[in-house]
PDB file of C-alpha atoms in Angstrom:
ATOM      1  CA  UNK A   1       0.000   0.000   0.000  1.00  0.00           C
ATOM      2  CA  UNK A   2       0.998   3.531  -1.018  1.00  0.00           C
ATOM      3  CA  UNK A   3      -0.856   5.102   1.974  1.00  0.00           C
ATOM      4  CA  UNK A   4      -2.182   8.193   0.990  1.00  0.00           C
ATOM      5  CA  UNK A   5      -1.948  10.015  -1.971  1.00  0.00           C
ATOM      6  CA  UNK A   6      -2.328  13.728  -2.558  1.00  0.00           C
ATOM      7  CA  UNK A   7      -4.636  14.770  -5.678  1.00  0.00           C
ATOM      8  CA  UNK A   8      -3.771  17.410  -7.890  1.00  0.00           C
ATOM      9  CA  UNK A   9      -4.321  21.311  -6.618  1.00  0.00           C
ATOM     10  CA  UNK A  10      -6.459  20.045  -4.137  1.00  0.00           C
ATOM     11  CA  UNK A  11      -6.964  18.715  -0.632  1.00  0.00           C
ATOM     12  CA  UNK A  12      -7.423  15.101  -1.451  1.00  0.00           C
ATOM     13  CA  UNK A  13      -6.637  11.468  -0.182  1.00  0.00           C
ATOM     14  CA  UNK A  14      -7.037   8.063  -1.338  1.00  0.00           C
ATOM     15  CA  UNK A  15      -6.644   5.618   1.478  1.00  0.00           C
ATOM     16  CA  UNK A  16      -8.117   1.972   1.987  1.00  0.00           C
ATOM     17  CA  UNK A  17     -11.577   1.486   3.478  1.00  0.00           C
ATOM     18  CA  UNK A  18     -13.402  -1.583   4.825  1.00  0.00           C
ATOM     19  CA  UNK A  19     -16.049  -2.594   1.771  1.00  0.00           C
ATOM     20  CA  UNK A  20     -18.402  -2.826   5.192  1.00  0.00           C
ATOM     21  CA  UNK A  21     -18.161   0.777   5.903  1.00  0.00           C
ATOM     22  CA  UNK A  22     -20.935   3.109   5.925  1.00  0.00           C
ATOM     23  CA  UNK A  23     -18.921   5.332   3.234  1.00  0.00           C
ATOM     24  CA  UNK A  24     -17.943   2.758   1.040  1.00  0.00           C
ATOM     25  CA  UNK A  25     -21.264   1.253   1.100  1.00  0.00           C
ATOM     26  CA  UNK A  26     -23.083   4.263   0.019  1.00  0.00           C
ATOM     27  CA  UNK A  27     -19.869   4.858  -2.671  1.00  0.00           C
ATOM     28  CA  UNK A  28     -20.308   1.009  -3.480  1.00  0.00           C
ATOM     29  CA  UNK A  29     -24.484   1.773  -4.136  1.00  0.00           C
ATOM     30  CA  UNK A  30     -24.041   5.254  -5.819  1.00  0.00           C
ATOM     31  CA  UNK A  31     -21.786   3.180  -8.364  1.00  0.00           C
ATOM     32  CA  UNK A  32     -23.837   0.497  -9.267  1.00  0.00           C
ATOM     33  CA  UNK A  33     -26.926   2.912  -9.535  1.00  0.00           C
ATOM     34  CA  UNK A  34     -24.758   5.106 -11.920  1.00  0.00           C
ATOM     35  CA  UNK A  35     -23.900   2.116 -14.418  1.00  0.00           C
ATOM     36  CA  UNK A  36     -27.153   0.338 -13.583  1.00  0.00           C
ATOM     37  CA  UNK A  37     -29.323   3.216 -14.658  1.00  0.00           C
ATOM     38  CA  UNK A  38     -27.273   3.468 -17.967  1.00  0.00           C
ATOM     39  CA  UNK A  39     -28.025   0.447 -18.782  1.00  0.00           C
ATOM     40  CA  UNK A  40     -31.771   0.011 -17.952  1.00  0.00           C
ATOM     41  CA  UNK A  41     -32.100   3.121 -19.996  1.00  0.00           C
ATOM     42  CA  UNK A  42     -30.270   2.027 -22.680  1.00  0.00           C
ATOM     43  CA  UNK A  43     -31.719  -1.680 -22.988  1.00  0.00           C
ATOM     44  CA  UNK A  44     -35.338  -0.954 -20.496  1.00  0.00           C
ATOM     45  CA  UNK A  45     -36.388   2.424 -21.300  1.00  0.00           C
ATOM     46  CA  UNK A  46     -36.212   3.217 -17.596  1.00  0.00           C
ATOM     47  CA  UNK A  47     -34.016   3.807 -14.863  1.00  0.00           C
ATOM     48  CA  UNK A  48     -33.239   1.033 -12.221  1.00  0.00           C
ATOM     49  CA  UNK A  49     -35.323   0.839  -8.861  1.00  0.00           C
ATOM     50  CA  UNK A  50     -34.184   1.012  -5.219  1.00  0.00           C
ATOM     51  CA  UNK A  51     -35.567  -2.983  -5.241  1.00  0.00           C
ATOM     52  CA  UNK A  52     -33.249  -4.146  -8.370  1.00  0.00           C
ATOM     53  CA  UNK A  53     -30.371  -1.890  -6.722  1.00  0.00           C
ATOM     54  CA  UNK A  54     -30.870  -4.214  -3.423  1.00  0.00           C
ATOM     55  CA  UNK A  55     -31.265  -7.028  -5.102  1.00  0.00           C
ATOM     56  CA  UNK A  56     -27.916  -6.483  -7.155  1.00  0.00           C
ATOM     57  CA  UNK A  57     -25.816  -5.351  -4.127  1.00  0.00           C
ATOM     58  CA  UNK A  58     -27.053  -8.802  -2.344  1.00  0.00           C
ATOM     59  CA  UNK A  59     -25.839 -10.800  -5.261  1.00  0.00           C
ATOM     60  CA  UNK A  60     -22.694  -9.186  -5.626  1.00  0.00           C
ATOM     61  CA  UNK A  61     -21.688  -7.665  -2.380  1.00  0.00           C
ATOM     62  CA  UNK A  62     -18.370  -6.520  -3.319  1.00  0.00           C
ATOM     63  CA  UNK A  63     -16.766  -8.298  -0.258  1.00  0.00           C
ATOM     64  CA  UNK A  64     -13.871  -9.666  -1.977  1.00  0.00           C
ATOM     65  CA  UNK A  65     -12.528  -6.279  -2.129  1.00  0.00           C
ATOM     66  CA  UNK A  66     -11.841  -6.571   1.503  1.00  0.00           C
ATOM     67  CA  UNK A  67      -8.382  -8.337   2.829  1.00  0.00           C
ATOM     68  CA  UNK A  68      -7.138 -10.933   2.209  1.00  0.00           C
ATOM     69  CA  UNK A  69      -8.465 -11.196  -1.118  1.00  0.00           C
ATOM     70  CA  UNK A  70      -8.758  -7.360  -2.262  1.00  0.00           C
ATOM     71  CA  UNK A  71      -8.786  -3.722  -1.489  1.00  0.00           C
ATOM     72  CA  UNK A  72     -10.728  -0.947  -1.203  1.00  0.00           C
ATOM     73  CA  UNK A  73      -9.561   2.440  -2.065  1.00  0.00           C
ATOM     74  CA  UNK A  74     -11.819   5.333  -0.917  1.00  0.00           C
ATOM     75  CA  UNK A  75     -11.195   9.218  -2.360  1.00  0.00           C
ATOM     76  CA  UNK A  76     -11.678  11.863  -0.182  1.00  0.00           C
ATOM     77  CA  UNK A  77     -11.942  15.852  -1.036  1.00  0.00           C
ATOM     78  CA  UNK A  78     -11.693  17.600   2.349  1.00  0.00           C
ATOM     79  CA  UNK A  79     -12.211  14.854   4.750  1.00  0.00           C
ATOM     80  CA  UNK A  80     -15.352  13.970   2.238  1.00  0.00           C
ATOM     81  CA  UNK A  81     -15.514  10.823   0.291  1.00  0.00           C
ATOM     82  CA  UNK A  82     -15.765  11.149  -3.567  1.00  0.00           C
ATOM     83  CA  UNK A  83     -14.535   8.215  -5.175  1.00  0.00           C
ATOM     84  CA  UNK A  84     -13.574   4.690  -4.873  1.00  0.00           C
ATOM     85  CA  UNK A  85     -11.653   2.148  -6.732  1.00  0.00           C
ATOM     86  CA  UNK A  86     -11.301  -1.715  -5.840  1.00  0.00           C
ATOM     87  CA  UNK A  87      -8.961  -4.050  -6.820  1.00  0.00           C
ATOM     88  CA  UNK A  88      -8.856  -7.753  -6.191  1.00  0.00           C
ATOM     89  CA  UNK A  89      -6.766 -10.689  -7.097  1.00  0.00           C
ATOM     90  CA  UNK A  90      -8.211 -12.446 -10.327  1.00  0.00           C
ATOM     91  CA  UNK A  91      -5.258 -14.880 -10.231  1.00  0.00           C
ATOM     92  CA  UNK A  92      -2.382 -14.832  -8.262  1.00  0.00           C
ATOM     93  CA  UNK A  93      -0.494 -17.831  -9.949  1.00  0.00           C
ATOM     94  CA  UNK A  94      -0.587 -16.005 -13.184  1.00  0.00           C
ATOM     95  CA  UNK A  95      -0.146 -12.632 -11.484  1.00  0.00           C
ATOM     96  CA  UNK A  96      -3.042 -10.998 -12.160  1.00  0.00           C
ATOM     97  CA  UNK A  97      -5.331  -8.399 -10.424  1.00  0.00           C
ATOM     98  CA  UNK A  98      -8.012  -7.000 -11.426  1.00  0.00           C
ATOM     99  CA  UNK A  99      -9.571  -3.234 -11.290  1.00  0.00           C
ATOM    100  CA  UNK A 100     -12.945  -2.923  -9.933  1.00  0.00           C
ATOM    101  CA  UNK A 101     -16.182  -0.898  -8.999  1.00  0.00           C
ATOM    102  CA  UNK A 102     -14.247   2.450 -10.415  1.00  0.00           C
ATOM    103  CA  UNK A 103     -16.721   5.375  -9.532  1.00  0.00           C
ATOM    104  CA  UNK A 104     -16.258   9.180  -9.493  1.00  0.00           C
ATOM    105  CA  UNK A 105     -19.470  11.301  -7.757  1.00  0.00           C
ATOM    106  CA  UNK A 106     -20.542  13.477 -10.427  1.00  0.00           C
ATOM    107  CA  UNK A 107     -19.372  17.216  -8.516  1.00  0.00           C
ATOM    108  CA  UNK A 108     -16.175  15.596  -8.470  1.00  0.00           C
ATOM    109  CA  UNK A 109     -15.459  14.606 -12.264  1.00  0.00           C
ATOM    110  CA  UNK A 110     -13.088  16.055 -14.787  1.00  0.00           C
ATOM    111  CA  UNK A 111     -10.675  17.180 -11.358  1.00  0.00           C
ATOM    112  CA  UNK A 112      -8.203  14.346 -12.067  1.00  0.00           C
ATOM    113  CA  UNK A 113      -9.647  11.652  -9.480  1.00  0.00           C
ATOM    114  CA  UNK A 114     -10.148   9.159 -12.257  1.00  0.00           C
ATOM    115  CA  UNK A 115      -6.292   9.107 -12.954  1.00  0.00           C
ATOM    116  CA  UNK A 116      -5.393   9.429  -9.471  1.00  0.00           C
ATOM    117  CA  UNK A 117      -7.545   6.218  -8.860  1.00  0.00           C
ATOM    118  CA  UNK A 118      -6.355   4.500 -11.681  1.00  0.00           C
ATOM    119  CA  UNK A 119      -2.463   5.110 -10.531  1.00  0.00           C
ATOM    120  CA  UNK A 120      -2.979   4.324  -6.560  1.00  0.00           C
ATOM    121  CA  UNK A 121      -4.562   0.468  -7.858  1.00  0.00           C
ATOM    122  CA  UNK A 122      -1.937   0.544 -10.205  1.00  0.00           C
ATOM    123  CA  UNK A 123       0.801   1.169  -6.847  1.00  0.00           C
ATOM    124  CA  UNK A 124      -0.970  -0.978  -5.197  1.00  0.00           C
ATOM    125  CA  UNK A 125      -0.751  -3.799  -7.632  1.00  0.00           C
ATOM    126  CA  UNK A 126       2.808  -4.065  -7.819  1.00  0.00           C
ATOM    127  CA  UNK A 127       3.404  -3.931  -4.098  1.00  0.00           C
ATOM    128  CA  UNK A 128       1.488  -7.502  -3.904  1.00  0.00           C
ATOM    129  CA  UNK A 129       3.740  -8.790  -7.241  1.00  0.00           C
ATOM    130  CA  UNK A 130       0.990  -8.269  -9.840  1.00  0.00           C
ATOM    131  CA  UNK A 131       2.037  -8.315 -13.335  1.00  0.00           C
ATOM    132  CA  UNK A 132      -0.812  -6.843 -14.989  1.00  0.00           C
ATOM    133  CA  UNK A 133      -4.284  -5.206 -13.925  1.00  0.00           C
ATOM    134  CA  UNK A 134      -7.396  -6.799 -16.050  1.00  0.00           C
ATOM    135  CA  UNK A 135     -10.388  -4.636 -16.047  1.00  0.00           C
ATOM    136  CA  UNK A 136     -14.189  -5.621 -17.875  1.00  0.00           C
ATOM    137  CA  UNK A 137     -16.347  -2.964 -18.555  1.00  0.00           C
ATOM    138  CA  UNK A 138     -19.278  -2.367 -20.994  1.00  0.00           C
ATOM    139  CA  UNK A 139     -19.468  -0.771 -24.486  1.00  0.00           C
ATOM    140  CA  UNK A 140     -21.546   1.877 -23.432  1.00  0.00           C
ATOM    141  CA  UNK A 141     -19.607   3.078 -20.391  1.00  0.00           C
ATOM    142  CA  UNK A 142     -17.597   5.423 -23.253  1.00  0.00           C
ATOM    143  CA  UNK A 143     -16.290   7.282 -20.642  1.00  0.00           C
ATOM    144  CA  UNK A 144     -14.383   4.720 -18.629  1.00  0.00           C
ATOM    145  CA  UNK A 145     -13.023   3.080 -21.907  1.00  0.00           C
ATOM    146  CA  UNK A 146     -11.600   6.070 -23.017  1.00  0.00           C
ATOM    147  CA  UNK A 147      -9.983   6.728 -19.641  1.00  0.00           C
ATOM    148  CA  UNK A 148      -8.132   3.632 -19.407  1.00  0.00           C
ATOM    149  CA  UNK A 149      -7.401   3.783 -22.784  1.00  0.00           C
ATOM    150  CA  UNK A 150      -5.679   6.683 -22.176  1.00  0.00           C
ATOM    151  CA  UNK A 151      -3.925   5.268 -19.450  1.00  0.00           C
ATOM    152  CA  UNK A 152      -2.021   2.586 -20.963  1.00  0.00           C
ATOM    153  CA  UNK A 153      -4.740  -0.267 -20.596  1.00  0.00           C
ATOM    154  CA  UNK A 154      -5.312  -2.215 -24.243  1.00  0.00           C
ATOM    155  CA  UNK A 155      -8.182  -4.432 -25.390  1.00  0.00           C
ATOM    156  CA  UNK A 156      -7.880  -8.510 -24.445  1.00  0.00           C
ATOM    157  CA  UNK A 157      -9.989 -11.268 -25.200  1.00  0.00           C
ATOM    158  CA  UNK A 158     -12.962 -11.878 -22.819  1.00  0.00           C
ATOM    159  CA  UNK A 159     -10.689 -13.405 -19.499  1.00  0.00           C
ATOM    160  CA  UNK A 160     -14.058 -14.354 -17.347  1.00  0.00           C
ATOM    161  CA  UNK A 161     -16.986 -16.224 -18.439  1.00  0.00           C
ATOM    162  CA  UNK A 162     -20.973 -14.990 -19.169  1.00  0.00           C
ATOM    163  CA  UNK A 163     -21.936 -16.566 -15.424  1.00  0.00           C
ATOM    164  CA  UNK A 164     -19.019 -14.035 -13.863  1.00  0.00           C
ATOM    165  CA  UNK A 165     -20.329 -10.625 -14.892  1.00  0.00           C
ATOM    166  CA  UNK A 166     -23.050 -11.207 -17.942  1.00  0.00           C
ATOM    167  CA  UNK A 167     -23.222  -7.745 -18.744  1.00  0.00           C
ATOM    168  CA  UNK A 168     -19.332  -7.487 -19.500  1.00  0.00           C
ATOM    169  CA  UNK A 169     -18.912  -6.224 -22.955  1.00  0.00           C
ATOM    170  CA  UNK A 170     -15.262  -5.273 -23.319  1.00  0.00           C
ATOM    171  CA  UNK A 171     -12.042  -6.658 -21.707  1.00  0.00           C
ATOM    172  CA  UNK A 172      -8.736  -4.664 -21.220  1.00  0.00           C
ATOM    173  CA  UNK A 173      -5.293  -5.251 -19.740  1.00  0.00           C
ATOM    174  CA  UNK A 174      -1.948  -3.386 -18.580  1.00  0.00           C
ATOM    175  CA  UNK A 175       1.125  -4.645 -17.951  1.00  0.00           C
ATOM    176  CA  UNK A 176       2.675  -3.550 -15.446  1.00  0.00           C
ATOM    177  CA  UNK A 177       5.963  -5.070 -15.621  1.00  0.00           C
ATOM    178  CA  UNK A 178       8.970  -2.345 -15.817  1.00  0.00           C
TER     179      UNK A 178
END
């Protein structure tokens, strides 16, 4: 771990947080509303309910983002939190981790969090002897494609199956051998 890490011309942090936290729970649900809602409107015609929000968070609670298996990171802007990014092990023989639940509040995008995020998992990484960060995503999640895009990650073939995450549309990968 890194510990914390200042943001750019500003009084922010990134430091680890128990996925069981109030904060990262409510970071954890404001993320999955954000990408849920996207798609509902784009395949539903409607935005995603409180219920199917629930009902998501039960069947994927996130908890392997908590030692020994992951980590949390948690972003705060003056004490407040803004952001998260997880990371987990995907496999350890091979040396891979893999980013997760990546999510920016909306007052707090276009400040250089996203980056920030993306280089404290990427710290993190190689302090437990990962070679490369996987990420999925989906097609219409532009933003985040472009952003790792920009940040060194490249397209792979699909590395998890349908059953893991069925709404995973694109696959990417950095190295992060030196």
């Amino acid at each position: 771990m890194t510990g914390t890490a200042p943001l750019p011309a500003s009084s922010w942090s990134i430091a680890p947080q128990s996925v069981g936290s109030a904060e990262s729970a409510a970071l954890l649900r404001e993320y999955l509303t954000d990408v849920a809602d996207r798609w509902y409107v784009l395949n539903l015609g409607r935005r995603c309910t409180p219920e199917e929000i629930a009902g998501h968070l039960a069947e994927d609670p996130s908890d392997d983002l908590d030692p020994p298996s992951g980590l949390l990171m948690v972003a705060r802007r003056d004490g407040e939190p803004v952001g998260c990014v997880g990371l987990r092990w995907f496999d350890r023989v091979r040396g891979a981790a893999e980013l997760k639940r990546m999510y920016v509040r909306p007052g707090a995008r276009g400040q250089g969090l996203a980056p920030a995020l993306l280089a404290e998992a990427e710290a993190v990484a190689r302090q437990w002897g990962a070679e490369r960060i996987l990420l999925d995503t989906r097609k219409d999640l532009v933003e985040a494609v472009a952003l790792y895009a920009r940040h060194g990650f490249a397209h792979v073939p699909r590395y998890n199956t349908p059953e893991e995450n069925p709404y995973a549309e694109v696959w990417m990968a950095k190295e992060l051998r030196a």
